[in-house]
Each structure stands twice: as structure tokens, then as C-alpha cells.
JSON list of C-alpha atoms in Angstrom, two decimals:
[
{"chain": "A", "resi": 1, "resn": "UNK", "atom": "CA", "xyz": [29.38, 42.82, -6.00]},
{"chain": "A", "resi": 2, "resn": "UNK", "atom": "CA", "xyz": [25.60, 43.26, -6.17]},
{"chain": "A", "resi": 3, "resn": "UNK", "atom": "CA", "xyz": [23.66, 43.99, -2.99]},
{"chain": "A", "resi": 4, "resn": "UNK", "atom": "CA", "xyz": [20.80, 41.53, -2.44]},
{"chain": "A", "resi": 5, "resn": "UNK", "atom": "CA", "xyz": [17.78, 42.44, -0.31]},
{"chain": "A", "resi": 6, "resn": "UNK", "atom": "CA", "xyz": [17.58, 40.47, 2.91]},
{"chain": "A", "resi": 7, "resn": "UNK", "atom": "CA", "xyz": [14.30, 41.63, 4.38]},
{"chain": "A", "resi": 8, "resn": "UNK", "atom": "CA", "xyz": [12.92, 44.67, 6.22]},
{"chain": "A", "resi": 9, "resn": "UNK", "atom": "CA", "xyz": [15.20, 47.07, 4.35]},
{"chain": "A", "resi": 10, "resn": "UNK", "atom": "CA", "xyz": [18.42, 45.15, 5.09]},
{"chain": "A", "resi": 11, "resn": "UNK", "atom": "CA", "xyz": [20.69, 43.81, 2.38]},
{"chain": "A", "resi": 12, "resn": "UNK", "atom": "CA", "xyz": [23.54, 41.32, 2.21]},
{"chain": "A", "resi": 13, "resn": "UNK", "atom": "CA", "xyz": [26.68, 41.69, 0.12]},
{"chain": "A", "resi": 14, "resn": "UNK", "atom": "CA", "xyz": [27.28, 38.09, -0.79]},
{"chain": "A", "resi": 15, "resn": "UNK", "atom": "CA", "xyz": [27.63, 36.47, -4.23]},
{"chain": "A", "resi": 16, "resn": "UNK", "atom": "CA", "xyz": [25.44, 33.52, -3.19]},
{"chain": "A", "resi": 17, "resn": "UNK", "atom": "CA", "xyz": [22.61, 35.58, -1.65]},
{"chain": "A", "resi": 18, "resn": "UNK", "atom": "CA", "xyz": [20.39, 35.32, -4.74]},
{"chain": "A", "resi": 19, "resn": "UNK", "atom": "CA", "xyz": [20.95, 31.54, -4.98]},
{"chain": "A", "resi": 20, "resn": "UNK", "atom": "CA", "xyz": [20.21, 31.03, -1.29]},
{"chain": "A", "resi": 21, "resn": "UNK", "atom": "CA", "xyz": [17.02, 33.09, -1.50]},
{"chain": "A", "resi": 22, "resn": "UNK", "atom": "CA", "xyz": [15.86, 31.14, -4.57]},
{"chain": "A", "resi": 23, "resn": "UNK", "atom": "CA", "xyz": [16.61, 27.78, -2.94]},
{"chain": "A", "resi": 24, "resn": "UNK", "atom": "CA", "xyz": [14.76, 28.86, 0.20]},
{"chain": "A", "resi": 25, "resn": "UNK", "atom": "CA", "xyz": [11.68, 29.68, -1.85]},
{"chain": "A", "resi": 26, "resn": "UNK", "atom": "CA", "xyz": [11.87, 26.35, -3.69]},
{"chain": "A", "resi": 27, "resn": "UNK", "atom": "CA", "xyz": [12.30, 24.42, -0.44]},
{"chain": "A", "resi": 28, "resn": "UNK", "atom": "CA", "xyz": [9.23, 26.16, 1.03]},
{"chain": "A", "resi": 29, "resn": "UNK", "atom": "CA", "xyz": [7.19, 25.21, -2.03]},
{"chain": "A", "resi": 30, "resn": "UNK", "atom": "CA", "xyz": [8.35, 21.60, -1.78]},
{"chain": "A", "resi": 31, "resn": "UNK", "atom": "CA", "xyz": [7.65, 21.43, 1.94]},
{"chain": "A", "resi": 32, "resn": "UNK", "atom": "CA", "xyz": [4.18, 22.87, 1.40]},
{"chain": "A", "resi": 33, "resn": "UNK", "atom": "CA", "xyz": [3.49, 20.41, -1.40]},
{"chain": "A", "resi": 34, "resn": "UNK", "atom": "CA", "xyz": [4.69, 17.46, 0.66]},
{"chain": "A", "resi": 35, "resn": "UNK", "atom": "CA", "xyz": [2.56, 18.56, 3.56]},
{"chain": "A", "resi": 36, "resn": "UNK", "atom": "CA", "xyz": [-0.55, 18.56, 1.38]},
{"chain": "A", "resi": 37, "resn": "UNK", "atom": "CA", "xyz": [0.12, 15.17, -0.17]},
{"chain": "A", "resi": 38, "resn": "UNK", "atom": "CA", "xyz": [-2.20, 12.54, 1.25]},
{"chain": "A", "resi": 39, "resn": "UNK", "atom": "CA", "xyz": [-0.88, 9.04, 1.88]},
{"chain": "A", "resi": 40, "resn": "UNK", "atom": "CA", "xyz": [-1.64, 6.64, -0.95]},
{"chain": "A", "resi": 41, "resn": "UNK", "atom": "CA", "xyz": [-4.86, 4.76, -0.36]},
{"chain": "A", "resi": 42, "resn": "UNK", "atom": "CA", "xyz": [-6.01, 1.69, -2.25]},
{"chain": "A", "resi": 43, "resn": "UNK", "atom": "CA", "xyz": [-8.83, 2.14, -4.74]},
{"chain": "A", "resi": 44, "resn": "UNK", "atom": "CA", "xyz": [-10.78, -0.65, -3.01]},
{"chain": "A", "resi": 45, "resn": "UNK", "atom": "CA", "xyz": [-10.64, -1.30, 0.73]},
{"chain": "A", "resi": 46, "resn": "UNK", "atom": "CA", "xyz": [-13.26, -3.43, 2.49]},
{"chain": "A", "resi": 47, "resn": "UNK", "atom": "CA", "xyz": [-13.50, -5.24, 5.80]},
{"chain": "A", "resi": 48, "resn": "UNK", "atom": "CA", "xyz": [-13.94, -8.99, 5.48]},
{"chain": "A", "resi": 49, "resn": "UNK", "atom": "CA", "xyz": [-12.95, -11.96, 7.66]},
{"chain": "A", "resi": 50, "resn": "UNK", "atom": "CA", "xyz": [-9.72, -13.90, 7.27]},
{"chain": "A", "resi": 51, "resn": "UNK", "atom": "CA", "xyz": [-7.90, -16.78, 8.85]},
{"chain": "A", "resi": 52, "resn": "UNK", "atom": "CA", "xyz": [-4.67, -18.68, 8.39]},
{"chain": "A", "resi": 53, "resn": "UNK", "atom": "CA", "xyz": [-4.86, -22.46, 8.52]},
{"chain": "A", "resi": 54, "resn": "UNK", "atom": "CA", "xyz": [-7.75, -23.37, 10.82]},
{"chain": "A", "resi": 55, "resn": "UNK", "atom": "CA", "xyz": [-7.44, -20.49, 13.27]},
{"chain": "A", "resi": 56, "resn": "UNK", "atom": "CA", "xyz": [-10.39, -18.40, 14.42]},
{"chain": "A", "resi": 57, "resn": "UNK", "atom": "CA", "xyz": [-11.90, -16.02, 11.88]},
{"chain": "A", "resi": 58, "resn": "UNK", "atom": "CA", "xyz": [-10.96, -12.38, 12.46]},
{"chain": "A", "resi": 59, "resn": "UNK", "atom": "CA", "xyz": [-11.57, -9.05, 10.77]},
{"chain": "A", "resi": 60, "resn": "UNK", "atom": "CA", "xyz": [-9.10, -8.16, 8.05]},
{"chain": "A", "resi": 61, "resn": "UNK", "atom": "CA", "xyz": [-8.88, -5.64, 5.20]},
{"chain": "A", "resi": 62, "resn": "UNK", "atom": "CA", "xyz": [-9.03, -6.52, 1.54]},
{"chain": "A", "resi": 63, "resn": "UNK", "atom": "CA", "xyz": [-7.12, -3.74, -0.25]},
{"chain": "A", "resi": 64, "resn": "UNK", "atom": "CA", "xyz": [-6.43, -3.33, -3.94]},
{"chain": "A", "resi": 65, "resn": "UNK", "atom": "CA", "xyz": [-5.60, -0.77, -6.59]},
{"chain": "A", "resi": 66, "resn": "UNK", "atom": "CA", "xyz": [-6.25, -3.43, -9.25]},
{"chain": "A", "resi": 67, "resn": "UNK", "atom": "CA", "xyz": [-8.93, -5.91, -8.09]},
{"chain": "A", "resi": 68, "resn": "UNK", "atom": "CA", "xyz": [-8.50, -9.26, -9.77]},
{"chain": "A", "resi": 69, "resn": "UNK", "atom": "CA", "xyz": [-4.86, -8.51, -10.62]},
{"chain": "A", "resi": 70, "resn": "UNK", "atom": "CA", "xyz": [-3.12, -7.56, -7.38]},
{"chain": "A", "resi": 71, "resn": "UNK", "atom": "CA", "xyz": [-4.50, -7.26, -3.86]},
{"chain": "A", "resi": 72, "resn": "UNK", "atom": "CA", "xyz": [-3.63, -7.83, -0.24]},
{"chain": "A", "resi": 73, "resn": "UNK", "atom": "CA", "xyz": [-5.24, -9.09, 2.94]},
{"chain": "A", "resi": 74, "resn": "UNK", "atom": "CA", "xyz": [-4.12, -7.20, 6.03]},
{"chain": "A", "resi": 75, "resn": "UNK", "atom": "CA", "xyz": [-4.82, -9.05, 9.27]},
{"chain": "A", "resi": 76, "resn": "UNK", "atom": "CA", "xyz": [-3.22, -9.82, 12.61]},
{"chain": "A", "resi": 77, "resn": "UNK", "atom": "CA", "xyz": [0.35, -8.68, 12.32]},
{"chain": "A", "resi": 78, "resn": "UNK", "atom": "CA", "xyz": [0.81, -9.72, 8.74]},
{"chain": "A", "resi": 79, "resn": "UNK", "atom": "CA", "xyz": [-0.04, -8.75, 5.23]},
{"chain": "A", "resi": 80, "resn": "UNK", "atom": "CA", "xyz": [-0.63, -11.39, 2.57]},
{"chain": "A", "resi": 81, "resn": "UNK", "atom": "CA", "xyz": [-0.14, -10.15, -0.99]},
{"chain": "A", "resi": 82, "resn": "UNK", "atom": "CA", "xyz": [-1.54, -11.73, -4.14]},
{"chain": "A", "resi": 83, "resn": "UNK", "atom": "CA", "xyz": [-0.84, -11.29, -7.82]},
{"chain": "A", "resi": 84, "resn": "UNK", "atom": "CA", "xyz": [-2.78, -12.80, -10.72]},
{"chain": "A", "resi": 85, "resn": "UNK", "atom": "CA", "xyz": [-1.23, -12.47, -14.17]},
{"chain": "A", "resi": 86, "resn": "UNK", "atom": "CA", "xyz": [-4.48, -12.96, -16.11]},
{"chain": "A", "resi": 87, "resn": "UNK", "atom": "CA", "xyz": [-3.46, -16.30, -17.58]},
{"chain": "A", "resi": 88, "resn": "UNK", "atom": "CA", "xyz": [-4.52, -18.39, -14.60]},
{"chain": "A", "resi": 89, "resn": "UNK", "atom": "CA", "xyz": [-1.24, -18.16, -12.67]},
{"chain": "A", "resi": 90, "resn": "UNK", "atom": "CA", "xyz": [-1.54, -16.71, -9.19]},
{"chain": "A", "resi": 91, "resn": "UNK", "atom": "CA", "xyz": [1.18, -15.95, -6.62]},
{"chain": "A", "resi": 92, "resn": "UNK", "atom": "CA", "xyz": [1.01, -15.22, -2.90]},
{"chain": "A", "resi": 93, "resn": "UNK", "atom": "CA", "xyz": [3.53, -13.60, -0.54]},
{"chain": "A", "resi": 94, "resn": "UNK", "atom": "CA", "xyz": [3.30, -13.79, 3.26]},
{"chain": "A", "resi": 95, "resn": "UNK", "atom": "CA", "xyz": [4.74, -10.52, 4.59]},
{"chain": "A", "resi": 96, "resn": "UNK", "atom": "CA", "xyz": [7.57, -8.62, 2.91]},
{"chain": "A", "resi": 97, "resn": "UNK", "atom": "CA", "xyz": [10.40, -11.00, 3.70]},
{"chain": "A", "resi": 98, "resn": "UNK", "atom": "CA", "xyz": [9.06, -14.20, 2.14]},
{"chain": "A", "resi": 99, "resn": "UNK", "atom": "CA", "xyz": [9.24, -15.50, -1.40]},
{"chain": "A", "resi": 100, "resn": "UNK", "atom": "CA", "xyz": [6.29, -15.43, -3.77]},
{"chain": "A", "resi": 101, "resn": "UNK", "atom": "CA", "xyz": [4.60, -18.86, -3.96]},
{"chain": "A", "resi": 102, "resn": "UNK", "atom": "CA", "xyz": [2.29, -20.21, -6.64]},
{"chain": "A", "resi": 103, "resn": "UNK", "atom": "CA", "xyz": [-1.27, -20.77, -5.33]},
{"chain": "A", "resi": 104, "resn": "UNK", "atom": "CA", "xyz": [-4.63, -22.00, -6.54]},
{"chain": "A", "resi": 105, "resn": "UNK", "atom": "CA", "xyz": [-7.81, -20.28, -5.42]},
{"chain": "A", "resi": 106, "resn": "UNK", "atom": "CA", "xyz": [-10.61, -22.55, -4.25]},
{"chain": "A", "resi": 107, "resn": "UNK", "atom": "CA", "xyz": [-14.08, -21.94, -2.88]},
{"chain": "A", "resi": 108, "resn": "UNK", "atom": "CA", "xyz": [-14.71, -23.97, 0.30]},
{"chain": "A", "resi": 109, "resn": "UNK", "atom": "CA", "xyz": [-18.14, -22.52, 1.17]},
{"chain": "A", "resi": 110, "resn": "UNK", "atom": "CA", "xyz": [-20.43, -19.77, 0.00]},
{"chain": "A", "resi": 111, "resn": "UNK", "atom": "CA", "xyz": [-18.51, -16.46, 0.04]},
{"chain": "A", "resi": 112, "resn": "UNK", "atom": "CA", "xyz": [-15.37, -18.23, 1.40]},
{"chain": "A", "resi": 113, "resn": "UNK", "atom": "CA", "xyz": [-12.30, -18.28, -0.82]},
{"chain": "A", "resi": 114, "resn": "UNK", "atom": "CA", "xyz": [-8.96, -19.88, 0.07]},
{"chain": "A", "resi": 115, "resn": "UNK", "atom": "CA", "xyz": [-5.43, -19.72, -1.29]},
{"chain": "A", "resi": 116, "resn": "UNK", "atom": "CA", "xyz": [-3.28, -22.48, 0.23]},
{"chain": "A", "resi": 117, "resn": "UNK", "atom": "CA", "xyz": [-3.78, -22.03, 3.99]},
{"chain": "A", "resi": 118, "resn": "UNK", "atom": "CA", "xyz": [-5.14, -18.44, 3.82]},
{"chain": "A", "resi": 119, "resn": "UNK", "atom": "CA", "xyz": [-8.92, -18.04, 3.65]},
{"chain": "A", "resi": 120, "resn": "UNK", "atom": "CA", "xyz": [-11.18, -15.00, 3.35]},
{"chain": "A", "resi": 121, "resn": "UNK", "atom": "CA", "xyz": [-14.95, -14.76, 3.63]},
{"chain": "A", "resi": 122, "resn": "UNK", "atom": "CA", "xyz": [-17.39, -11.98, 2.97]},
{"chain": "A", "resi": 123, "resn": "UNK", "atom": "CA", "xyz": [-18.04, -9.69, 0.04]},
{"chain": "A", "resi": 124, "resn": "UNK", "atom": "CA", "xyz": [-14.68, -10.21, -1.68]},
{"chain": "A", "resi": 125, "resn": "UNK", "atom": "CA", "xyz": [-14.22, -7.88, -4.69]},
{"chain": "A", "resi": 126, "resn": "UNK", "atom": "CA", "xyz": [-12.92, -10.17, -7.42]},
{"chain": "A", "resi": 127, "resn": "UNK", "atom": "CA", "xyz": [-12.88, -7.69, -10.31]}
]
């Protein structure tokens, strides 16, 4: 059986010592890499105002990695997701646990865009 170095001049007589040492080094590299990884951030993130139905306007975040294709509005305690397939069909999802619903976008005032009962106003990045 081969003696494997353990550290500070000590050695261990164990057939798995080399494997354990190698796995320890790999796990340290992975842990270091995971520690350096930043959380994913959307490519576009701007503060605008949103409301649901006819409630009071409040600050919300427009966030998107693909403006004009998929985006979300984060406000209150909910996130509303949107997806546009490029052919004129648009879907909306209220929070994670609801079904996607077909919607039509409509302008109700200058810089105010609505999808069903969700409205947003401000500098909305459309593409």
C-alpha cells in the first residue's frame, strides 16, 4: 500500500487517501467558484409605476433579459410575467402559481400601457 502525504510531514496509509485529497481540492474549487458567482440580474431593470385594476399607482420594477419578448413587472407582493411570441400573441402570468392567459396590450394614456387589469406607466422599454 502506498503512503500518501497528509500534511506537515505526516502520511496516511489508506487506499482512498489520494481520491479523498483530489475530491477535497475539487470541492474547494467549486465552493470558491460558487462564492464568486453573482446572482443573475436582468439585462434591463427600471423603476416605473404599476397598478392592478384601479388601485393606487405604486413603484414597481420592469425587468427583462429580452425586452419586447419576455419581461416582468415586480410590485407589491406579486410578480406579473409577460411573453410575446413575435406574431402578435401575448401571454401574462400573475405570480408563479397561476396559468398563462392571453392578453392584448392597449395604451390608455400617454406613457401608460395596460394588459387586462395590469397597467404600467413611465419609460417602459418596449424593445
